[in-house]
CSV table of N, CA, C and O in Angstrom, one decimal:
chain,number,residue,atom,x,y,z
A,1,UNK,N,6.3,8.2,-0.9
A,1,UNK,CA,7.6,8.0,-0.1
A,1,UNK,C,8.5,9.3,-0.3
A,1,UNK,O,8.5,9.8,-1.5
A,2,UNK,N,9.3,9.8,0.6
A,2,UNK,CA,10.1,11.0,0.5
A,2,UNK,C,11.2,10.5,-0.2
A,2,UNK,O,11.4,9.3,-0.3
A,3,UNK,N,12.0,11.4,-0.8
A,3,UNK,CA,13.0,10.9,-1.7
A,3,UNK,C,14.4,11.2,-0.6
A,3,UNK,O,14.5,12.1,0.2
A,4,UNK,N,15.2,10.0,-1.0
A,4,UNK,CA,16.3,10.0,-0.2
A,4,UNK,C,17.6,11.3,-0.1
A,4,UNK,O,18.1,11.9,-1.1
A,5,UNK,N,18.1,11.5,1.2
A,5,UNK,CA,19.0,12.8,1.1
A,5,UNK,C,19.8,12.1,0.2
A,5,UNK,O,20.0,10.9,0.1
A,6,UNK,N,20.1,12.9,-0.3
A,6,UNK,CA,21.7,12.4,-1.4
A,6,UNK,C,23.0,12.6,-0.4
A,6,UNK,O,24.1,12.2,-0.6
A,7,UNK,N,22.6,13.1,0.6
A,7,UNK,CA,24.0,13.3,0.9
A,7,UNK,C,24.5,12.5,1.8
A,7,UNK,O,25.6,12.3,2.2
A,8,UNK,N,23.2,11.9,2.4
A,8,UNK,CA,23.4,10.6,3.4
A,8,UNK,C,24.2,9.4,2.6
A,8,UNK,O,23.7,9.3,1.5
A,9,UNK,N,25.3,8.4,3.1
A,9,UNK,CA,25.7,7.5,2.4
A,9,UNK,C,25.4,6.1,3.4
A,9,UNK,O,24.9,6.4,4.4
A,10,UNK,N,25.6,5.3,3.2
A,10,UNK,CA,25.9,4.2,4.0
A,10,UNK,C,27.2,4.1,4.9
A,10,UNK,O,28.1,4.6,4.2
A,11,UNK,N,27.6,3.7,6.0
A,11,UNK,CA,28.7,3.6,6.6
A,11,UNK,C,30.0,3.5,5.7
A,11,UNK,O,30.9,4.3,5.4
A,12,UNK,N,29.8,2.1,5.4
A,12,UNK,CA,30.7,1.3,4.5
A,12,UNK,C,30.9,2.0,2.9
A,12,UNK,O,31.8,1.8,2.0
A,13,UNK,N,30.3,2.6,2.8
A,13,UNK,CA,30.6,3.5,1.3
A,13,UNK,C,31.6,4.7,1.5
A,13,UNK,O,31.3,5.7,2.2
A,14,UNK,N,32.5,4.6,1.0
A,14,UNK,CA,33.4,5.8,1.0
A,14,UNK,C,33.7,6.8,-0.5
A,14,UNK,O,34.7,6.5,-1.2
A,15,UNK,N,33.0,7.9,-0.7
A,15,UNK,CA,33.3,8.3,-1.6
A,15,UNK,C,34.9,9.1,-2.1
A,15,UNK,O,35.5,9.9,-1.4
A,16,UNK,N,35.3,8.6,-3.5
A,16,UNK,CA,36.4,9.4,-3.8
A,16,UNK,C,36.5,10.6,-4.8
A,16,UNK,O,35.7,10.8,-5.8
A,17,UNK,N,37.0,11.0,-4.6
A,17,UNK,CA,37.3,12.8,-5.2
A,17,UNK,C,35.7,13.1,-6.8
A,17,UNK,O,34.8,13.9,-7.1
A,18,UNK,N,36.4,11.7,-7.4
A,18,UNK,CA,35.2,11.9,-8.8
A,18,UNK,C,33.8,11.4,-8.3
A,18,UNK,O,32.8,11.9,-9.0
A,19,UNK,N,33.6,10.8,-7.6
A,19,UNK,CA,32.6,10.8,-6.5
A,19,UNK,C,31.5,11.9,-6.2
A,19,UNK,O,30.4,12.4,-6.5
A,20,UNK,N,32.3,12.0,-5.5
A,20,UNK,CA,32.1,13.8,-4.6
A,20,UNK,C,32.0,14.7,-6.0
A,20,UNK,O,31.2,15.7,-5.9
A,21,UNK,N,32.6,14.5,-7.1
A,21,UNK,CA,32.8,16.0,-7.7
A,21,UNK,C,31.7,15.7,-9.1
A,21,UNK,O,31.5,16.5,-9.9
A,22,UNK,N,30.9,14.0,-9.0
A,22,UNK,CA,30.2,14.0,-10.3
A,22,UNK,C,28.9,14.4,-9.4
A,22,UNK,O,27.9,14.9,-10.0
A,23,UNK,N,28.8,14.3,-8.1
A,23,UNK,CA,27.7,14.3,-7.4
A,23,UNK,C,27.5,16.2,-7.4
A,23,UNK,O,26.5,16.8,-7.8
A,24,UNK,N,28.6,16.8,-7.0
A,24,UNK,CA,28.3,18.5,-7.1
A,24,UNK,C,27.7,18.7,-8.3
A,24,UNK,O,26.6,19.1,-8.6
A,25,UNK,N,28.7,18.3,-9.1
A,25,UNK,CA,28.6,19.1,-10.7
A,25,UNK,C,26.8,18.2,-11.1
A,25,UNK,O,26.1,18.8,-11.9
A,26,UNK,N,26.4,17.2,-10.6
A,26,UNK,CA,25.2,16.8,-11.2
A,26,UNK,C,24.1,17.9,-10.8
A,26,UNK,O,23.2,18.5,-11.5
A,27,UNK,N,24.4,18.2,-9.2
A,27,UNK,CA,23.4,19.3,-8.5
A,27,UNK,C,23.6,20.3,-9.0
A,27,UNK,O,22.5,20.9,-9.0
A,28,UNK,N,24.4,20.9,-9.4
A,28,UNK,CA,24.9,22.2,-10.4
A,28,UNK,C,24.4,22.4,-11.1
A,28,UNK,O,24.0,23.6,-11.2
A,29,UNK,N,24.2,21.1,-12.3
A,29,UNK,CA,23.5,21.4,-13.3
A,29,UNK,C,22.0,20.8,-13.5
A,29,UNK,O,21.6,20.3,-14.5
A,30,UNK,N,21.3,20.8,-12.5
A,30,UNK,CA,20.2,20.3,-12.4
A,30,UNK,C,18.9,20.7,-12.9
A,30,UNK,O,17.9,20.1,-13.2
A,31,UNK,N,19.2,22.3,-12.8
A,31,UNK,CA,18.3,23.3,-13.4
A,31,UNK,C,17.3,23.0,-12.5
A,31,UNK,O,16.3,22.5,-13.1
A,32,UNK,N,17.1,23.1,-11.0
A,32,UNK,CA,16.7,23.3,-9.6
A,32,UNK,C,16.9,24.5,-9.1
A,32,UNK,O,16.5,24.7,-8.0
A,33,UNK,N,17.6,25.8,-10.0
A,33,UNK,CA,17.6,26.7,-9.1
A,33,UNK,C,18.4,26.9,-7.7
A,33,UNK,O,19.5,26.3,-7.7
A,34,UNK,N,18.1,27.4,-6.7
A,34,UNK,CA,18.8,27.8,-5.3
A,34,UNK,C,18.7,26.6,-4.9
A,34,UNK,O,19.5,26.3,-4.0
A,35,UNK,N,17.6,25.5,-5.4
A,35,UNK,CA,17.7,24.1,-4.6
A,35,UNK,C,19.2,23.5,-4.8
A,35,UNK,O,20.1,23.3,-4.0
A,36,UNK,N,19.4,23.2,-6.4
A,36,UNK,CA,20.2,22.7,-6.4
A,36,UNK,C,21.6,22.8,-6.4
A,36,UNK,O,22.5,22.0,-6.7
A,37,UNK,N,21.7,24.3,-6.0
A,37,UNK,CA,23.0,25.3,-5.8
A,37,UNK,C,23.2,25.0,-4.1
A,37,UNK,O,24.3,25.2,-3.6
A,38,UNK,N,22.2,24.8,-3.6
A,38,UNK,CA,22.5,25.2,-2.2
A,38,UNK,C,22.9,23.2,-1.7
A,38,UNK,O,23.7,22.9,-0.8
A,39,UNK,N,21.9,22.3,-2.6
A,39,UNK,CA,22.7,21.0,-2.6
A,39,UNK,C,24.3,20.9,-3.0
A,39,UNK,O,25.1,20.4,-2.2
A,40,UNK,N,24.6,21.5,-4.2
A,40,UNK,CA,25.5,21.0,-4.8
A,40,UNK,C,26.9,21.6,-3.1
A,40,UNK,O,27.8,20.9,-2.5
A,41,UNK,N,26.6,22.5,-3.0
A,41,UNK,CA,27.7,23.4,-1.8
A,41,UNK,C,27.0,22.9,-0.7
A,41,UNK,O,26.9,24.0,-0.1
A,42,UNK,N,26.2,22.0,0.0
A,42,UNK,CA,26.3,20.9,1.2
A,42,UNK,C,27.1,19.8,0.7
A,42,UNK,O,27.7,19.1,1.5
A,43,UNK,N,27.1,19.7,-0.5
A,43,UNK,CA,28.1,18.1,-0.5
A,43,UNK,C,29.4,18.9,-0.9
A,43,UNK,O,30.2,18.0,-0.9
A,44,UNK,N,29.9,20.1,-1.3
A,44,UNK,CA,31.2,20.5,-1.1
A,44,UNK,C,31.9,20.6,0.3
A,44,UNK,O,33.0,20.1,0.7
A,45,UNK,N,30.6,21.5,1.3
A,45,UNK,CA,31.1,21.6,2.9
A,45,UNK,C,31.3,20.1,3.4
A,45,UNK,O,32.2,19.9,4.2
A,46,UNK,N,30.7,19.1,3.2
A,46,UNK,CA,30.5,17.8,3.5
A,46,UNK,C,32.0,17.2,3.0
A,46,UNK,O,32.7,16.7,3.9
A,47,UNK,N,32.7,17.0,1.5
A,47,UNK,CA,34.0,16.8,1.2
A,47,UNK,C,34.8,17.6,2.0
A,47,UNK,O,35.7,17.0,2.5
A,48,UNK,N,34.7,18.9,2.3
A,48,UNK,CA,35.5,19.8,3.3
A,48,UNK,C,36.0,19.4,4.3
A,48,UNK,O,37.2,19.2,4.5
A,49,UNK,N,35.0,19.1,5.2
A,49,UNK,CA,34.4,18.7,6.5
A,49,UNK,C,35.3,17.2,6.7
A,49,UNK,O,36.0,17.0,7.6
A,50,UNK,N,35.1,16.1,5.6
A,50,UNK,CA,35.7,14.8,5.7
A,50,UNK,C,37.0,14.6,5.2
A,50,UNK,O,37.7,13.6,5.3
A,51,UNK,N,37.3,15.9,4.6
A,51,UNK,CA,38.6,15.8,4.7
A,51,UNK,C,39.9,16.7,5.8
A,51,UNK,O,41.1,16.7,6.0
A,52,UNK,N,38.3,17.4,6.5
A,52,UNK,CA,39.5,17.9,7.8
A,52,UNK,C,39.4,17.4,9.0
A,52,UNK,O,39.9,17.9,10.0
A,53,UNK,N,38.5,15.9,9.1
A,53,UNK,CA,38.8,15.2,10.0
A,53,UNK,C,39.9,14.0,9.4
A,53,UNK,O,40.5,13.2,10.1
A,54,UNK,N,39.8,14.2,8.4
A,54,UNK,CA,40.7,12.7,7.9
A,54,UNK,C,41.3,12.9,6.6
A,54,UNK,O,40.9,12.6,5.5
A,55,UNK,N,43.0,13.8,7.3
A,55,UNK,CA,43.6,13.4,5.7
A,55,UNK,C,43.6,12.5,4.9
A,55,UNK,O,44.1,12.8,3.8
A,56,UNK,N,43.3,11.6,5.0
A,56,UNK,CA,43.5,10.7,4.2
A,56,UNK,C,42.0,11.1,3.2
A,56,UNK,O,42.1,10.9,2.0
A,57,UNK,N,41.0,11.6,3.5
A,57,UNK,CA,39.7,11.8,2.4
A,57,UNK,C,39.8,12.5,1.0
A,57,UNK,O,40.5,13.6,1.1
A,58,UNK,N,39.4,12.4,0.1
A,58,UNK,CA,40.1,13.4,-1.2
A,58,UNK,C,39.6,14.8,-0.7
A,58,UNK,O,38.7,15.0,0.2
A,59,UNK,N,40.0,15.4,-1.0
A,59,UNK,CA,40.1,17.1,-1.3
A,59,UNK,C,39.3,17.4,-2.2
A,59,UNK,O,39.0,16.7,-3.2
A,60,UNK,N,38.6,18.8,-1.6
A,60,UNK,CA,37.8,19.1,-2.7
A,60,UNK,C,38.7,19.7,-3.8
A,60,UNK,O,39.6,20.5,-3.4
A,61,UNK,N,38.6,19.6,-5.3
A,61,UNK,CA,39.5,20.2,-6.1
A,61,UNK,C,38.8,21.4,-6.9
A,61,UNK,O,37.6,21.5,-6.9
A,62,UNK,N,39.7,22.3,-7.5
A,62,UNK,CA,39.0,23.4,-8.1
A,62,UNK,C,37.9,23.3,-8.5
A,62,UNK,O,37.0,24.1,-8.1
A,63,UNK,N,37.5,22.0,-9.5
A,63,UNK,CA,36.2,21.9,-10.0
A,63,UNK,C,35.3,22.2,-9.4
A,63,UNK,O,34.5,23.1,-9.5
A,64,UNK,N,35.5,21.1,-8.5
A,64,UNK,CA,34.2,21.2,-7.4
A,64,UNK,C,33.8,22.4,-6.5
A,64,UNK,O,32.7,22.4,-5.9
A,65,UNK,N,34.8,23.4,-6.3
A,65,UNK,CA,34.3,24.8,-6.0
A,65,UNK,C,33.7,25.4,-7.3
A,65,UNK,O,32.8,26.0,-7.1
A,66,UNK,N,34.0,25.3,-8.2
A,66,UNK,CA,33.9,26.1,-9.6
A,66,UNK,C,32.1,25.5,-10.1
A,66,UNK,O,31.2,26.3,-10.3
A,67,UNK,N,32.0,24.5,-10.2
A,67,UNK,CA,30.3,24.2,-10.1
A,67,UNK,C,29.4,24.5,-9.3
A,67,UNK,O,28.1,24.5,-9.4
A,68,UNK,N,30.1,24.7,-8.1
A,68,UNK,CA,29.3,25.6,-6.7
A,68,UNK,C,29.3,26.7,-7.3
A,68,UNK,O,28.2,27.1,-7.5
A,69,UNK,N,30.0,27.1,-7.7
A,69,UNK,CA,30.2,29.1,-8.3
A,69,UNK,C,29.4,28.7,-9.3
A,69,UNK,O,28.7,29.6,-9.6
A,70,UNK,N,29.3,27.8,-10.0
A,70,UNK,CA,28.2,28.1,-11.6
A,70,UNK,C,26.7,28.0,-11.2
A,70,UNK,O,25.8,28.7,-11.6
A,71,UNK,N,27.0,26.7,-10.0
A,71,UNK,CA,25.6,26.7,-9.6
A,71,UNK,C,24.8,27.6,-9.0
A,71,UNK,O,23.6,27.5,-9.1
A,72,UNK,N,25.3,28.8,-8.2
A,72,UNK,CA,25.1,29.8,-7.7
A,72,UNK,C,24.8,30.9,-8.8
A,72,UNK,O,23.7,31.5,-8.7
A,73,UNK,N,25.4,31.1,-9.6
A,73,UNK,CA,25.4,31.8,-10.8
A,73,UNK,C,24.1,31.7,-11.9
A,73,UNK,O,23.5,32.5,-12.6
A,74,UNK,N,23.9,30.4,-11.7
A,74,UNK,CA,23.2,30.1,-12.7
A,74,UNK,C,21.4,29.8,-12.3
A,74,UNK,O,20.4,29.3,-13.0
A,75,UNK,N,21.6,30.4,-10.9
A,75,UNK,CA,20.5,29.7,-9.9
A,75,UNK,C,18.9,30.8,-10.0
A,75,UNK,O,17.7,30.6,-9.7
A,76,UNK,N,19.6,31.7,-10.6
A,76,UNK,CA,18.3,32.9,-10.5
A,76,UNK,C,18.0,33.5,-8.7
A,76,UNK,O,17.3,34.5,-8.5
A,77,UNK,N,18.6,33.0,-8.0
A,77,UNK,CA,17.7,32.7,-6.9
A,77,UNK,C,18.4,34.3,-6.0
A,77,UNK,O,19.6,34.6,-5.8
A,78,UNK,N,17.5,34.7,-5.6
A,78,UNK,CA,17.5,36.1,-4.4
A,78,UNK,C,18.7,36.1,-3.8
A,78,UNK,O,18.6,35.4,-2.8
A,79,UNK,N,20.4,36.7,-3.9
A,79,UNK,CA,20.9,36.5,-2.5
A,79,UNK,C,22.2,35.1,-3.2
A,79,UNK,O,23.0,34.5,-2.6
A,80,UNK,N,21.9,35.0,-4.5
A,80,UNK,CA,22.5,34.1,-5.5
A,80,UNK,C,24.8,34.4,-5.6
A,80,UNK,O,25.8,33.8,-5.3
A,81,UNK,N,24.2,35.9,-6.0
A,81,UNK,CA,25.7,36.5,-5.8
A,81,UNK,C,26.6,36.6,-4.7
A,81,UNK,O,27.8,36.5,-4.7
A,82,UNK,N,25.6,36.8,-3.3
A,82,UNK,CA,26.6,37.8,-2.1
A,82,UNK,C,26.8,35.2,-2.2
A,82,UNK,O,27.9,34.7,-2.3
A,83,UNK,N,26.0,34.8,-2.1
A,83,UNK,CA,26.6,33.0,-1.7
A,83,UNK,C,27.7,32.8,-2.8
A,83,UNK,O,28.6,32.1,-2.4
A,84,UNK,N,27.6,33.3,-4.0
A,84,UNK,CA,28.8,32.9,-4.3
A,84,UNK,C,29.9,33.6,-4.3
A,84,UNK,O,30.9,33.5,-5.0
A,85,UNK,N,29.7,34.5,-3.5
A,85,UNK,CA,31.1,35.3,-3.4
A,85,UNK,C,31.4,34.6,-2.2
A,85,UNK,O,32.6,34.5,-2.1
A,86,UNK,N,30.7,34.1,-0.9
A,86,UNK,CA,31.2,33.3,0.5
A,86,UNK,C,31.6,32.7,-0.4
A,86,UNK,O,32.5,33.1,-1.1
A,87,UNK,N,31.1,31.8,-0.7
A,87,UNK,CA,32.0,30.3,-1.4
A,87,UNK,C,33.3,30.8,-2.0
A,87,UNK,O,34.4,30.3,-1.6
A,88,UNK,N,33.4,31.7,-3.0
A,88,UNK,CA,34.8,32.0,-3.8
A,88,UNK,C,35.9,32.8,-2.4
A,88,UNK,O,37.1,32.7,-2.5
A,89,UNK,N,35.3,33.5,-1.2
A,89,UNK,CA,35.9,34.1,-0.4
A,89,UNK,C,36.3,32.7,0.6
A,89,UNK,O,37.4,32.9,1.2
A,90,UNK,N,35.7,31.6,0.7
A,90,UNK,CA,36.2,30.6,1.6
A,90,UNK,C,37.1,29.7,0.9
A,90,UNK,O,38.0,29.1,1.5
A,91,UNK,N,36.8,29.5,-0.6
A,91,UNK,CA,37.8,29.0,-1.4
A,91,UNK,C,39.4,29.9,-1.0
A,91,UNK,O,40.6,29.5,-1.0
A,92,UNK,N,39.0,30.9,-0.8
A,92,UNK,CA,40.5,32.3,-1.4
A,92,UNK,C,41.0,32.0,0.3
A,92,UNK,O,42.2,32.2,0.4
A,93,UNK,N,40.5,31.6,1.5
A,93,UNK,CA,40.7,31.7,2.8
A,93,UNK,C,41.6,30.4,2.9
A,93,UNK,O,42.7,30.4,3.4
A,94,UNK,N,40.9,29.3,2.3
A,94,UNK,CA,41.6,28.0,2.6
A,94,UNK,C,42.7,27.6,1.9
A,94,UNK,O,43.5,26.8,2.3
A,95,UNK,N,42.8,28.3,0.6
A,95,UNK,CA,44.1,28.3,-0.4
A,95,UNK,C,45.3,29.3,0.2
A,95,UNK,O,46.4,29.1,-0.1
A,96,UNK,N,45.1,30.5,1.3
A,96,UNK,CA,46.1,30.6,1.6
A,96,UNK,C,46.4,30.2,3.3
A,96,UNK,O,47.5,30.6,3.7
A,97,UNK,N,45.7,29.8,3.9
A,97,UNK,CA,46.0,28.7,4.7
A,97,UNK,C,46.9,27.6,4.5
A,97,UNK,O,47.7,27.2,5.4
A,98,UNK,N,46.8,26.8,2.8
A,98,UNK,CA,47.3,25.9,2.6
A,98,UNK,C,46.7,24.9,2.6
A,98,UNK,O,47.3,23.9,2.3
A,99,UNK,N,44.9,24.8,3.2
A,99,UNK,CA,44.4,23.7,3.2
A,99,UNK,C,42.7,23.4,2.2
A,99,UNK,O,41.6,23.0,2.4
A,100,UNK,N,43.3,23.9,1.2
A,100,UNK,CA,42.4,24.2,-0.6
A,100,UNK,C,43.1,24.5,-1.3
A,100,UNK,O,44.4,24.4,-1.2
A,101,UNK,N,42.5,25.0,-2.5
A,101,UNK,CA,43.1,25.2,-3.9
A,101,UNK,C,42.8,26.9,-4.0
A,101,UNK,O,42.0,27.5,-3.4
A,102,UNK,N,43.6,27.3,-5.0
A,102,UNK,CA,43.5,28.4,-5.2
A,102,UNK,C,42.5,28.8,-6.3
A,102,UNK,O,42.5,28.0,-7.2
A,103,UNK,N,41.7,29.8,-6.4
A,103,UNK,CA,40.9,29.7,-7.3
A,103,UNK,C,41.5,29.9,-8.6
A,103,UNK,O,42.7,30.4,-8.6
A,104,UNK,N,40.9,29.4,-10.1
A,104,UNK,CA,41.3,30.0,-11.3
A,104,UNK,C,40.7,30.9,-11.8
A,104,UNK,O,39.7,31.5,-11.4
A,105,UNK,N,41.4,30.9,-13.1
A,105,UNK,CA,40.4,32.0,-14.3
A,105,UNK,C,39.1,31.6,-14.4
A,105,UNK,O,38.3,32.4,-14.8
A,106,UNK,N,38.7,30.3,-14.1
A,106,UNK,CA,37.0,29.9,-14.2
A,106,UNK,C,36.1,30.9,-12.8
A,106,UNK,O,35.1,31.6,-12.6
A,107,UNK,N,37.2,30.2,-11.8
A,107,UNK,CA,36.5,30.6,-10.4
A,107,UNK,C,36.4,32.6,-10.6
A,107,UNK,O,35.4,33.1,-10.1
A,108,UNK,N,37.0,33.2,-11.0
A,108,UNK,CA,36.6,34.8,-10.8
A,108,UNK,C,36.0,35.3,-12.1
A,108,UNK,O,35.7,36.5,-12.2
């Protein structure tokens, strides 16, 4: 049997902020490589994404950009760097928009 997307949920399930950010940080640290760096930042774009159709959705918070950046970092994988600099450059785009967080001393 194929194993299930993680990122599909059921209708009726609505995830909240520690939700969303234990499910990154778990793909982060998975020690999967580009697999699980490139999971962990589909379910960040995915919190993104659900919270810019519906304020009301949690926000993604520093952390959860910041395990995307480790997971990227820590991934070995070809092409590892120029992705986490999009990510830290879309973090730095939406914090001065006003609609993210600004990066910290972890994120640079």
């Amino acid at each position: 049997l194929p194993s299930p997307d993680p990122v599909r949920m059921p209708p009726d399930v609505v995830p909240d902020v520690r939700s969303y950010g234990t499910a990154i940080d778990a793909w982060a640290r998975s020690n999967t490589g580009g697999d699980g760096a490139r999971r962990a930042e589909r379910i960040l774009r995915r919190m993104h994404a659900a919270r810019a159709a519906d304020p009301s959705a949690p926000a993604p918070t520093v952390a959860c950009y910041n395990a995307v950046l480790h997971a990227w970092a820590r991934s070995g994988e070809r092409g590892a760097a120029g992705r986490a600099a999009d990510v830290l450059s879309w973090m730095g785009a939406l914090a001065r928009t006003g609609a993210g967080v600004c990066p910290d001393v972890t994120s640079v």
